[in-house]
Short mmCIF file of C-alpha atoms in Angstrom, two decimals:
data_model
loop_
_atom_site.label_atom_id
_atom_site.label_comp_id
_atom_site.label_asym_id
_atom_site.label_seq_id
_atom_site.Cartn_x
_atom_site.Cartn_y
_atom_site.Cartn_z
CA MET A 1 36.66 12.05 25.44
CA LYS A 2 36.28 13.10 21.82
CA VAL A 3 33.45 11.42 19.90
CA GLU A 4 34.47 10.44 16.41
CA GLU A 5 32.41 11.62 13.46
CA PHE A 6 30.00 9.18 11.84
CA SER A 7 31.63 7.01 9.18
CA ALA A 8 29.43 4.64 7.22
CA ASP A 9 32.53 2.71 6.12
CA ALA A 10 33.61 2.12 9.72
CA TRP A 11 30.04 1.11 10.55
CA ILE A 12 29.96 -1.44 7.74
CA ASP A 13 33.37 -2.82 8.74
CA ALA A 14 32.20 -3.25 12.34
CA SER A 15 28.82 -4.73 11.43
CA LEU A 16 29.80 -7.34 8.84
CA PRO A 17 31.49 -9.74 11.29
CA LEU A 18 28.52 -9.41 13.67
CA LEU A 19 26.13 -10.28 10.86
CA GLU A 20 28.52 -12.94 9.49
CA MET A 21 28.11 -11.37 6.09
CA LYS A 22 30.25 -10.29 3.15
CA LEU A 23 29.55 -7.54 0.63
CA THR A 24 30.59 -7.08 -2.97
CA SER A 25 32.09 -3.67 -3.71
CA GLU A 26 28.95 -2.65 -5.68
CA SER A 27 26.71 -3.69 -2.84
CA ARG A 28 28.90 -1.99 -0.26
CA ALA A 29 28.61 1.36 -2.04
CA VAL A 30 24.80 1.19 -1.99
CA VAL A 31 24.62 -0.07 1.60
CA LYS A 32 26.81 2.90 2.54
CA LEU A 33 24.36 5.27 0.85
CA HIS A 34 21.45 3.75 2.74
CA LEU A 35 23.30 3.96 6.06
CA GLU A 36 24.09 7.61 5.45
CA THR A 37 20.40 8.29 4.73
CA ALA A 38 19.37 6.34 7.83
CA GLU A 39 21.88 8.20 10.00
CA LYS A 40 20.59 11.54 8.75
CA LEU A 41 16.96 10.55 9.35
CA SER A 42 17.78 9.04 12.73
CA ARG A 43 18.86 12.47 13.96
CA LEU A 44 15.26 13.64 13.58
CA VAL A 45 14.21 10.81 15.84
CA ARG A 46 17.12 10.85 18.28
CA GLU A 47 17.02 14.60 18.83
CA PHE A 48 13.33 14.58 19.71
CA GLU A 49 12.92 14.78 23.46
CA LEU A 50 10.64 12.25 25.10
CA GLU A 51 10.26 11.37 28.77
CA ASP A 52 11.83 8.17 30.07
CA GLU A 53 8.32 6.95 30.84
CA ALA A 54 7.18 7.31 27.21
CA GLU A 55 5.79 3.97 26.09
CA PRO A 56 6.80 2.48 22.75
CA ALA A 57 4.17 1.11 20.40
CA PRO A 58 5.53 -2.17 19.07
CA VAL A 59 2.10 -3.78 18.95
CA TYR A 60 -0.09 -0.90 18.15
CA THR A 61 -3.77 -0.21 18.70
CA PRO A 62 -4.82 3.13 17.24
CA MET B 1 -18.40 -11.11 -26.55
CA THR B 2 -20.17 -8.73 -24.17
CA GLN B 3 -18.28 -6.10 -22.22
CA ALA B 4 -19.89 -7.10 -18.91
CA HIS B 5 -16.54 -8.10 -17.47
CA LEU B 6 -15.41 -4.46 -17.75
CA GLN B 7 -18.15 -3.27 -15.40
CA SER B 8 -17.74 -2.64 -11.69
CA ALA B 9 -17.84 -5.64 -9.36
CA LEU B 10 -21.31 -4.72 -8.14
CA GLN B 11 -22.63 -4.28 -11.70
CA ILE B 12 -21.19 -7.68 -12.62
CA ALA B 13 -22.87 -9.20 -9.56
CA SER B 14 -26.15 -7.58 -10.53
CA GLY B 15 -25.92 -9.06 -14.03
CA VAL B 16 -25.05 -12.51 -12.70
CA LYS B 17 -27.89 -12.45 -10.16
CA SER B 18 -30.44 -11.40 -12.77
CA GLY B 19 -29.24 -13.97 -15.27
CA GLU B 20 -28.32 -11.28 -17.78
CA THR B 21 -24.87 -12.83 -17.85
CA SER B 22 -23.30 -15.88 -16.24
CA ALA B 23 -20.31 -16.11 -13.93
CA ARG B 24 -18.72 -18.44 -16.47
CA GLU B 25 -19.03 -15.83 -19.23
CA ILE B 26 -17.45 -13.24 -16.94
CA VAL B 27 -14.55 -15.51 -16.01
CA GLU B 28 -13.89 -16.55 -19.60
CA ALA B 29 -13.95 -12.94 -20.81
CA THR B 30 -11.64 -11.97 -17.95
CA TYR B 31 -9.07 -14.60 -18.91
CA LYS B 32 -9.29 -13.56 -22.55
CA ARG B 33 -8.54 -9.97 -21.52
CA ILE B 34 -5.69 -11.09 -19.26
CA ALA B 35 -4.19 -13.14 -22.13
CA ASP B 36 -4.48 -10.16 -24.49
CA LEU B 37 -3.24 -7.37 -22.23
CA ASN B 38 -1.07 -8.87 -19.53
CA PRO B 39 2.00 -9.24 -21.78
CA LYS B 40 2.01 -5.43 -21.97
CA LEU B 41 0.84 -4.63 -18.45
CA GLY B 42 2.86 -7.19 -16.47
CA ALA B 43 0.17 -7.29 -13.84
CA PHE B 44 -0.39 -11.04 -13.33
CA THR B 45 2.25 -13.54 -12.28
CA SER B 46 -0.12 -16.54 -12.01
CA VAL B 47 -3.64 -17.37 -13.06
CA THR B 48 -5.97 -19.77 -11.28
CA THR B 49 -8.14 -20.78 -14.22
CA GLU B 50 -9.31 -24.18 -13.03
CA ARG B 51 -10.55 -23.04 -9.64
CA ALA B 52 -12.07 -19.87 -11.08
CA LEU B 53 -14.10 -21.84 -13.63
CA ALA B 54 -15.19 -24.29 -10.93
CA ARG B 55 -16.23 -21.40 -8.71
CA ALA B 56 -18.13 -19.77 -11.58
CA ALA B 57 -19.92 -23.04 -12.30
CA ALA B 58 -20.96 -23.31 -8.65
CA ILE B 59 -22.35 -19.75 -8.69
CA ASP B 60 -24.24 -20.33 -11.94
CA ALA B 61 -25.66 -23.58 -10.57
CA ALA B 62 -26.74 -21.86 -7.36
CA ARG B 63 -28.54 -19.20 -9.38
CA ARG B 64 -30.36 -21.79 -11.44
CA LEU B 65 -31.53 -23.43 -8.20
CA GLY B 66 -32.78 -20.11 -6.89
CA GLU B 67 -30.27 -20.01 -4.04
CA PRO B 68 -29.22 -16.61 -2.70
CA LEU B 69 -25.99 -15.22 -4.20
CA GLY B 70 -23.46 -13.03 -2.42
CA PRO B 71 -23.11 -9.28 -2.98
CA LEU B 72 -20.07 -9.79 -5.23
CA ALA B 73 -21.40 -12.83 -7.12
CA GLY B 74 -19.27 -13.54 -10.17
CA ALA B 75 -16.94 -10.53 -9.76
CA PRO B 76 -13.36 -11.45 -10.68
CA PHE B 77 -10.58 -10.38 -8.33
CA ALA B 78 -6.86 -11.01 -7.94
CA VAL B 79 -4.35 -10.65 -5.11
CA LYS B 80 -0.82 -9.35 -4.73
CA ASN B 81 1.39 -12.43 -4.74
CA LEU B 82 2.26 -12.11 -1.05
CA PHE B 83 -1.22 -13.48 -0.22
CA ASP B 84 -1.37 -17.24 0.26
CA VAL B 85 -3.30 -18.82 -2.61
CA LYS B 86 -3.94 -22.52 -2.15
CA GLY B 87 -1.77 -24.45 -4.60
CA LEU B 88 0.68 -21.60 -5.35
CA PRO B 89 3.96 -20.78 -3.63
CA THR B 90 3.64 -17.36 -1.97
CA ARG B 91 6.44 -15.67 -3.84
CA ALA B 92 6.10 -12.13 -2.40
CA GLY B 93 7.78 -10.80 -5.52
CA SER B 94 10.94 -12.77 -4.79
CA LYS B 95 12.98 -15.40 -6.58
CA ILE B 96 13.68 -17.20 -3.31
CA ASN B 97 10.12 -17.74 -2.07
CA ARG B 98 8.93 -19.28 -5.30
CA GLU B 99 10.91 -22.35 -4.26
CA HIS B 100 8.61 -22.70 -1.24
CA ALA B 101 5.98 -25.40 -1.09
CA PRO B 102 2.59 -24.30 -2.42
CA ALA B 103 0.27 -22.74 0.16
CA THR B 104 -2.14 -25.24 1.65
CA ALA B 105 -4.94 -22.72 2.22
CA ASP B 106 -6.09 -19.35 0.95
CA GLN B 107 -5.37 -16.18 2.90
CA PRO B 108 -8.54 -15.48 4.93
CA LEU B 109 -9.45 -12.30 3.02
CA ILE B 110 -9.59 -14.39 -0.18
CA GLU B 111 -11.91 -16.81 1.60
CA ARG B 112 -14.13 -13.94 2.74
CA LEU B 113 -14.34 -12.35 -0.72
CA GLU B 114 -15.18 -15.73 -2.21
CA ALA B 115 -17.82 -16.25 0.47
CA ALA B 116 -19.35 -13.01 -0.84
CA GLY B 117 -19.40 -14.49 -4.34
CA ALA B 118 -16.24 -12.95 -5.84
CA ILE B 119 -14.00 -15.22 -7.91
CA LEU B 120 -10.22 -15.34 -7.54
CA VAL B 121 -8.61 -15.37 -10.99
CA GLY B 122 -4.91 -15.07 -10.13
CA ALA B 123 -1.97 -13.56 -8.30
CA LEU B 124 -0.34 -10.23 -9.07
CA ASN B 125 3.12 -8.80 -9.59
CA MET B 126 4.72 -6.72 -6.83
CA GLY B 127 7.98 -5.13 -5.75
CA GLU B 128 10.24 -7.73 -4.16
CA TYR B 129 9.26 -8.42 -0.54
CA ALA B 130 7.14 -5.23 -0.71
CA TYR B 131 10.15 -2.94 -0.20
CA ASP B 132 9.27 -0.74 -3.13
CA PHE B 133 7.19 2.16 -4.40
CA THR B 134 7.86 1.70 -8.16
CA GLY B 135 6.13 -1.54 -9.21
CA GLU B 136 9.36 -2.72 -10.82
CA ASN B 137 10.58 -6.24 -10.12
CA ALA B 138 13.96 -7.69 -11.06
CA HIS B 139 12.58 -11.22 -11.46
CA ASP B 140 9.11 -10.77 -12.98
CA GLY B 141 9.56 -7.49 -14.82
CA ALA B 142 7.72 -4.25 -14.21
CA SER B 143 4.00 -3.85 -13.81
CA ARG B 144 3.11 -1.01 -16.19
CA ASN B 145 0.91 2.01 -15.87
CA PRO B 146 -2.40 1.25 -17.65
CA HIS B 147 -2.66 4.86 -18.85
CA ASP B 148 0.86 5.06 -20.32
CA LEU B 149 2.99 1.92 -20.59
CA GLY B 150 6.17 3.99 -20.46
CA HIS B 151 5.41 4.97 -16.88
CA MET B 152 5.46 3.21 -13.51
CA SER B 153 2.45 1.58 -11.93
CA GLY B 154 3.77 2.51 -8.50
CA GLY B 155 4.33 -0.11 -5.85
CA SER B 156 4.78 -2.22 -4.11
CA SER B 157 1.25 -3.42 -5.03
CA GLY B 158 2.05 -2.58 -8.65
CA GLY B 159 0.28 -5.51 -10.26
CA SER B 160 -2.85 -4.65 -8.27
CA GLY B 161 -2.75 -1.10 -9.69
CA SER B 162 -2.13 -2.29 -13.26
CA ALA B 163 -4.77 -5.01 -13.14
CA VAL B 164 -7.59 -2.85 -11.78
CA GLY B 165 -6.56 0.28 -13.68
CA GLY B 166 -6.27 -1.68 -16.92
CA GLY B 167 -9.67 -3.33 -16.50
CA LEU B 168 -8.31 -6.88 -16.13
CA VAL B 169 -10.26 -7.30 -12.89
CA ALA B 170 -12.79 -5.20 -11.01
CA LEU B 171 -11.16 -5.76 -7.63
CA ALA B 172 -7.71 -6.52 -6.28
CA LEU B 173 -6.07 -6.87 -2.91
CA GLY B 174 -2.73 -5.41 -1.91
CA SER B 175 -0.65 -4.56 1.12
CA ASP B 176 0.42 -1.18 2.44
CA THR B 177 3.28 -0.75 4.90
CA ASN B 178 4.29 2.80 4.05
CA GLY B 179 2.06 3.55 1.07
CA SER B 180 2.02 0.43 -1.12
CA ILE B 181 -1.74 0.62 -1.71
CA ARG B 182 -2.01 4.41 -1.91
CA VAL B 183 0.98 4.98 -4.23
CA PRO B 184 -0.17 2.62 -7.04
CA ALA B 185 -3.76 3.82 -6.58
CA SER B 186 -2.51 7.38 -7.17
CA LEU B 187 -0.31 6.54 -10.15
CA CYS B 188 -2.76 4.13 -11.82
CA GLY B 189 -5.83 6.32 -11.23
CA ILE B 190 -7.92 3.95 -9.11
CA PHE B 191 -9.39 3.89 -5.62
CA GLY B 192 -7.48 2.19 -2.82
CA LEU B 193 -8.40 1.67 0.81
CA LYS B 194 -5.76 1.28 3.48
CA PRO B 195 -7.88 0.39 6.50
CA THR B 196 -6.98 1.15 10.12
CA TYR B 197 -3.97 -0.82 11.37
CA GLY B 198 -5.33 -3.97 12.98
CA ARG B 199 -8.65 -3.94 11.11
CA LEU B 200 -8.23 -6.67 8.46
CA THR B 201 -6.45 -9.91 9.21
CA ARG B 202 -2.95 -10.31 7.80
CA ALA B 203 -2.67 -14.00 8.64
CA GLY B 204 -1.64 -16.01 5.60
CA SER B 205 0.24 -13.16 3.95
CA PHE B 206 4.01 -12.80 3.68
CA PRO B 207 5.09 -10.05 6.10
CA PHE B 208 7.39 -7.10 5.60
CA VAL B 209 7.24 -4.84 8.69
CA SER B 210 4.91 -6.32 11.28
CA SER B 211 4.55 -2.99 13.11
CA LEU B 212 3.24 -1.27 9.98
CA ASP B 213 1.79 -3.88 7.59
CA HIS B 214 -1.83 -3.48 6.43
CA LEU B 215 -3.90 -5.30 3.79
CA GLY B 216 -6.66 -3.68 1.77
CA PRO B 217 -8.63 -3.47 -1.49
CA PHE B 218 -8.39 -1.60 -4.82
CA ALA B 219 -11.33 -0.86 -7.13
CA ARG B 220 -12.52 1.50 -9.86
CA SER B 221 -15.56 2.60 -7.86
CA VAL B 222 -16.04 3.59 -4.25
CA ALA B 223 -19.06 1.30 -3.92
CA ASP B 224 -16.91 -1.68 -4.96
CA LEU B 225 -14.24 -0.64 -2.49
CA ALA B 226 -16.78 -0.46 0.34
CA ALA B 227 -18.50 -3.72 -0.62
CA ALA B 228 -15.19 -5.59 -0.73
CA TYR B 229 -14.00 -4.03 2.52
CA ASP B 230 -17.24 -4.91 4.31
CA ALA B 231 -16.99 -8.49 3.09
CA MET B 232 -13.46 -8.81 4.50
CA GLN B 233 -14.05 -7.52 8.02
CA GLY B 234 -14.18 -9.86 10.98
CA PRO B 235 -11.99 -11.34 13.68
CA ASP B 236 -9.17 -13.78 13.06
CA PRO B 237 -7.25 -15.19 16.03
CA ASP B 238 -4.35 -16.01 13.70
CA ASP B 239 -3.33 -12.33 13.36
CA PRO B 240 -1.97 -11.17 16.74
CA ALA B 241 -1.99 -7.53 15.60
CA GLN B 242 -5.67 -7.54 14.76
CA ALA B 243 -7.64 -5.28 17.11
CA PRO B 244 -10.77 -6.56 18.89
CA ARG B 245 -13.23 -4.49 16.84
CA PRO B 246 -16.74 -5.45 15.81
CA VAL B 247 -17.60 -5.64 12.12
CA GLU B 248 -18.52 -2.07 11.20
CA PRO B 249 -20.14 -2.07 7.74
CA THR B 250 -19.68 1.01 5.57
CA PHE B 251 -21.78 0.31 2.50
CA ALA B 252 -25.13 1.42 3.91
CA SER B 253 -23.87 4.94 4.72
CA LEU B 254 -21.98 5.51 1.45
CA GLU B 255 -24.59 7.85 -0.05
CA THR B 256 -25.15 9.99 3.03
CA GLY B 257 -22.92 12.80 1.77
CA VAL B 258 -20.57 15.12 3.59
CA THR B 259 -22.98 17.52 5.27
CA GLY B 260 -21.93 18.00 8.87
CA LEU B 261 -18.46 16.57 8.43
CA ARG B 262 -15.56 18.79 9.52
CA ILE B 263 -13.11 18.51 6.65
CA ALA B 264 -9.71 20.21 6.52
CA ARG B 265 -6.58 20.21 4.41
CA LEU B 266 -3.33 19.11 5.99
CA GLY B 267 -0.86 21.99 5.95
CA GLY B 268 2.83 22.33 6.75
CA TYR B 269 4.80 19.25 5.67
CA PHE B 270 2.02 18.27 3.25
CA THR B 271 2.32 21.52 1.29
CA ARG B 272 6.00 21.17 0.40
CA GLY B 273 8.26 18.86 -1.57
CA ALA B 274 5.99 17.96 -4.48
CA GLU B 275 5.14 18.94 -8.02
CA PRO B 276 2.27 21.44 -8.47
CA ALA B 277 -0.01 18.65 -9.74
CA ALA B 278 -0.12 17.11 -6.26
CA PHE B 279 -1.26 20.35 -4.64
CA GLU B 280 -3.67 21.18 -7.46
CA ALA B 281 -5.38 17.82 -6.89
CA VAL B 282 -5.74 18.57 -3.18
CA GLU B 283 -7.07 22.04 -3.99
CA ARG B 284 -9.66 20.66 -6.40
CA VAL B 285 -10.89 18.10 -3.88
CA ALA B 286 -10.84 20.55 -0.96
CA SER B 287 -12.77 23.14 -2.98
CA ALA B 288 -15.43 20.61 -3.93
CA LEU B 289 -15.78 19.69 -0.26
CA LYS B 290 -15.74 23.36 0.80
CA ALA B 291 -12.84 22.50 3.08
CA GLU B 292 -11.29 25.89 3.62
CA ARG B 293 -9.66 25.10 6.92
CA VAL B 294 -5.99 24.13 7.03
CA VAL B 295 -4.70 22.18 10.04
CA GLU B 296 -1.30 20.79 10.91
CA LEU B 297 0.04 17.63 12.41
CA PRO B 298 3.21 18.43 14.35
CA GLU B 299 6.60 16.85 13.67
CA VAL B 300 5.59 15.05 10.49
CA ALA B 301 9.16 14.85 9.17
CA ARG B 302 10.23 13.13 12.40
CA ALA B 303 7.28 10.76 12.12
CA ARG B 304 8.27 9.85 8.59
CA ALA B 305 11.88 9.37 9.68
CA ALA B 306 10.72 7.05 12.46
CA ALA B 307 8.62 5.00 10.04
CA TYR B 308 11.63 4.81 7.72
CA LEU B 309 13.86 3.46 10.51
CA ILE B 310 11.30 0.95 11.80
CA THR B 311 10.91 -0.29 8.23
CA MET B 312 14.64 -0.67 7.73
CA VAL B 313 15.18 -2.47 11.04
CA GLU B 314 12.19 -4.82 10.93
CA GLY B 315 12.72 -5.52 7.23
CA GLY B 316 16.42 -6.17 7.81
CA ALA B 317 15.70 -8.44 10.76
CA LEU B 318 13.18 -10.45 8.75
CA HIS B 319 15.66 -11.12 5.96
CA VAL B 320 19.09 -11.18 7.59
CA ASP B 321 19.48 -14.96 7.62
CA ARG B 322 18.38 -15.29 3.99
CA LEU B 323 20.68 -12.44 3.03
CA ARG B 324 23.62 -14.26 4.54
CA GLU B 325 22.99 -17.33 2.40
CA ARG B 326 21.34 -16.00 -0.75
CA ALA B 327 22.15 -12.32 -1.16
CA MET B 328 22.67 -12.70 -4.89
CA ASP B 329 19.13 -14.02 -5.38
CA TYR B 330 17.61 -10.72 -4.20
CA ASP B 331 16.74 -7.73 -6.34
CA PRO B 332 19.87 -5.59 -5.73
CA ASP B 333 17.74 -2.48 -5.05
CA VAL B 334 15.96 -4.33 -2.25
CA ARG B 335 18.92 -6.35 -0.94
CA ASP B 336 21.15 -3.42 -0.11
CA ARG B 337 18.42 -1.55 1.77
CA LEU B 338 17.68 -4.68 3.80
CA ILE B 339 21.37 -5.22 4.60
CA ALA B 340 21.70 -1.62 5.76
CA GLY B 341 18.58 -2.10 7.90
CA ALA B 342 20.11 -5.14 9.58
CA MET B 343 23.02 -2.94 10.71
CA LEU B 344 21.02 -0.22 12.50
CA PRO B 345 21.21 0.14 16.31
CA GLY B 346 18.27 -1.18 18.31
CA ALA B 347 18.05 2.04 20.35
CA TRP B 348 16.95 3.93 17.25
CA VAL B 349 13.96 1.74 16.56
CA VAL B 350 12.84 1.78 20.20
CA LYS B 351 12.95 5.58 20.13
CA ALA B 352 11.07 5.52 16.82
CA GLN B 353 8.36 3.35 18.40
CA LYS B 354 8.07 5.83 21.30
CA LEU B 355 7.76 8.68 18.83
CA ARG B 356 5.04 6.70 17.12
CA ARG B 357 2.91 6.68 20.25
CA TRP B 358 3.58 10.41 20.76
CA PHE B 359 2.58 11.21 17.17
CA ARG B 360 -0.57 9.09 17.50
CA ALA B 361 -1.59 11.17 20.53
CA ARG B 362 -1.20 14.41 18.52
CA ALA B 363 -3.24 12.99 15.66
CA LEU B 364 -6.02 11.92 18.03
CA GLU B 365 -6.07 15.46 19.47
CA LEU B 366 -6.45 16.81 15.95
CA PHE B 367 -9.36 14.47 15.32
CA GLY B 368 -11.11 16.16 18.23
CA GLN B 369 -11.39 19.20 15.96
CA VAL B 370 -11.86 17.66 12.49
CA ASP B 371 -13.34 14.49 11.03
CA VAL B 372 -11.52 14.24 7.70
CA LEU B 373 -8.10 15.36 6.48
CA ILE B 374 -7.12 15.85 2.84
CA ALA B 375 -3.50 15.49 1.69
CA PRO B 376 -1.60 14.54 -1.47
CA ALA B 377 -1.06 10.82 -2.04
CA THR B 378 2.12 11.07 -4.11
CA PRO B 379 4.47 13.99 -4.81
CA CYS B 380 4.05 13.60 -8.58
CA ARG B 381 2.24 11.73 -11.35
CA ALA B 382 3.74 8.38 -12.41
CA PRO B 383 7.48 8.65 -13.09
CA ARG B 384 8.86 7.05 -16.24
CA SER B 385 9.65 3.33 -16.08
CA GLY B 386 13.16 2.82 -14.81
CA GLN B 387 13.49 6.39 -13.57
CA LYS B 388 15.84 6.38 -10.57
CA THR B 389 15.70 9.99 -9.36
CA PHE B 390 13.38 12.98 -9.47
CA VAL B 391 13.64 16.60 -8.42
CA LEU B 392 11.28 17.85 -5.74
CA ASP B 393 11.53 21.39 -4.39
CA GLY B 394 14.82 21.78 -6.27
CA GLN B 395 16.36 18.76 -4.57
CA GLU B 396 17.29 15.61 -6.50
CA MET B 397 16.27 12.46 -4.66
CA LEU B 398 15.74 8.73 -5.24
CA VAL B 399 12.32 7.76 -6.59
CA ARG B 400 12.09 4.36 -4.87
CA PRO B 401 12.05 5.53 -1.24
CA ASN B 402 10.51 8.96 -1.80
CA LEU B 403 7.29 8.29 -3.74
CA GLY B 404 5.81 7.58 -0.32
CA VAL B 405 6.83 10.82 1.32
CA PHE B 406 3.16 11.77 1.99
CA THR B 407 1.79 8.31 2.70
CA GLN B 408 4.46 7.12 5.13
CA PRO B 409 3.65 9.45 8.06
CA ILE B 410 -0.04 8.47 7.91
CA SER B 411 0.36 4.70 7.90
CA PHE B 412 2.97 5.16 10.65
CA ILE B 413 0.07 5.65 13.07
CA GLY B 414 -2.31 3.33 11.30
CA LEU B 415 -4.95 5.87 10.24
CA PRO B 416 -7.50 4.70 7.65
CA VAL B 417 -7.14 6.32 4.22
CA VAL B 418 -8.93 6.21 0.90
CA ALA B 419 -6.69 7.16 -2.02
CA ALA B 420 -8.86 8.75 -4.70
CA PRO B 421 -7.77 9.60 -8.26
CA VAL B 422 -7.97 13.10 -9.74
CA TRP B 423 -7.71 13.83 -13.46
CA THR B 424 -6.73 17.06 -15.15
CA GLN B 425 -7.96 17.81 -18.66
CA GLY B 426 -5.15 17.37 -21.16
CA GLU B 427 -3.08 15.14 -18.87
CA SER B 428 -2.68 11.46 -19.72
CA LEU B 429 -1.84 10.45 -16.16
CA PRO B 430 -3.84 10.84 -12.92
CA ILE B 431 -2.69 11.70 -9.41
CA GLY B 432 -4.30 10.78 -6.11
CA VAL B 433 -5.31 12.47 -2.91
CA GLN B 434 -5.49 10.89 0.53
CA ILE B 435 -8.79 11.11 2.41
CA ILE B 436 -7.71 10.43 5.99
CA THR B 437 -9.91 9.85 9.02
CA ALA B 438 -9.61 8.93 12.69
CA PRO B 439 -8.91 5.30 13.58
CA TRP B 440 -11.81 2.95 12.77
CA ARG B 441 -13.68 5.59 10.70
CA GLU B 442 -13.22 3.98 7.29
CA ASP B 443 -16.92 4.75 6.82
CA LEU B 444 -16.24 8.49 6.75
CA ALA B 445 -13.33 8.22 4.31
CA LEU B 446 -15.47 6.11 1.98
CA ARG B 447 -18.44 8.51 2.30
CA VAL B 448 -16.27 11.47 1.34
CA ALA B 449 -14.74 9.56 -1.58
CA ARG B 450 -18.20 8.60 -2.79
CA ALA B 451 -19.45 12.20 -2.57
CA LEU B 452 -16.46 13.30 -4.68
CA GLU B 453 -17.05 10.49 -7.16
CA ARG B 454 -20.72 11.43 -7.49
CA GLU B 455 -19.72 15.01 -8.33
CA GLY B 456 -17.15 13.84 -10.87
CA ILE B 457 -14.21 15.27 -8.91
CA VAL B 458 -12.56 11.86 -8.63
CA SER B 459 -12.97 8.98 -11.07
CA ALA B 460 -11.26 5.82 -12.24
CA PRO B 461 -11.72 5.19 -15.96
CA ILE B 462 -10.12 2.06 -17.40
CA GLY B 463 -6.67 2.76 -18.83
CA THR B 464 -6.48 1.92 -22.51
CA ALA B 465 -2.72 2.10 -23.10
CA ALA B 466 -2.42 -1.69 -23.43
CA SER B 467 -5.58 -2.16 -25.51
#
């Protein structure tokens, strides 16, 4: 099955009903920019290999 | 009128204790200075005159009776307006929160500073909901750089930077999620301490990203920073993220110097993507400390990316209901980042939290070899007010999210940091370096900062641009 390329517009369209939210056109353009940045940065996180047993640190004690 | 109110907090306390000056004189002179300079600096959003004068009167009366006074007796301080101040709505830089009922109690760090004799004189401007590195606020206006009013204070604790840097107060408190203490400290040329994550209670402050939020002090001297920090330590069951640590005072060891400390520069990621001024500041500090060694933390760009995602997701989750109802009441620059954050997949943030624990383990390994790390605090001196983009390493990028490019990976794993200001002859604006230590070793970061201050390598003169 072919995986479609990332589209921030499609992402916004899918998310807005879930969030029960509307966007102005100005706001939508900026949200799109932020999603594109987040998607790019998320690759750095997603591509990093960690074991299944790796523990997250939601409440963190250094 | 004397200039006593322009002294450091500890000098003010010394004058008040000796009777050379009174707390009332200090408070009155402080409010006169705020009235004169705040219209230009945009640092304060509220003043607490009545309580400050009452507090000053109580301190002066105690002195007359021969009662012991606290180490910060009579020293004026102010807090970023996300701290609860009894009688004020905790606006957190927003239009929406100022409709809230006034806080019924002070944030505990305010109580602790006042127990040490300091006097709260007001609340300070900040980037809306702390999602900001510029110090610009759509509702309250910008907090300005005290060394050049045409430049940013940095944020999100921008008012804290302006107020301390401009000599309106000796001490201020701020918050730091990704760099919001260290960025304004760097741009305004003052000292800032971001303690270890979990050290100081956050109860009674408006949150941003619970996983990453810290509170801490600003000052124009390292001794003031240490004295304020020591006064604020201690357990608080109302902050579930606070770690079970004993009070570990730092003041007594401030003058012990750096002999025996293993100090290194951070290489790799921390040597790219900034203007030469940032690296020159690190070089000057490292040379003074004879820190020739360069060490690397692995995968710093991934760590920063993970902090960025956690911030977006937790920030978005905190605000999503308000955004649905009142999107138009937000600063547009903040609103659209929060909305985007509310849309991100949960799997990303869980992976980011796993990476956080991995990165922490690498940092702890590194601290087996070194005690102190030196790195830039910001990639440049203060950008111009309103500047939206800058060019770093030939790449144009947004100022607002990228001023914290060097601070974000460090707070990601909660390491304690002192931001210390470096000046270059002929330059009107300072730039900071980060003095980073292992968890719970704030004492070492403060010791190193004090050694540099004693040698004149770092300093925090009062900015005179608004005078």
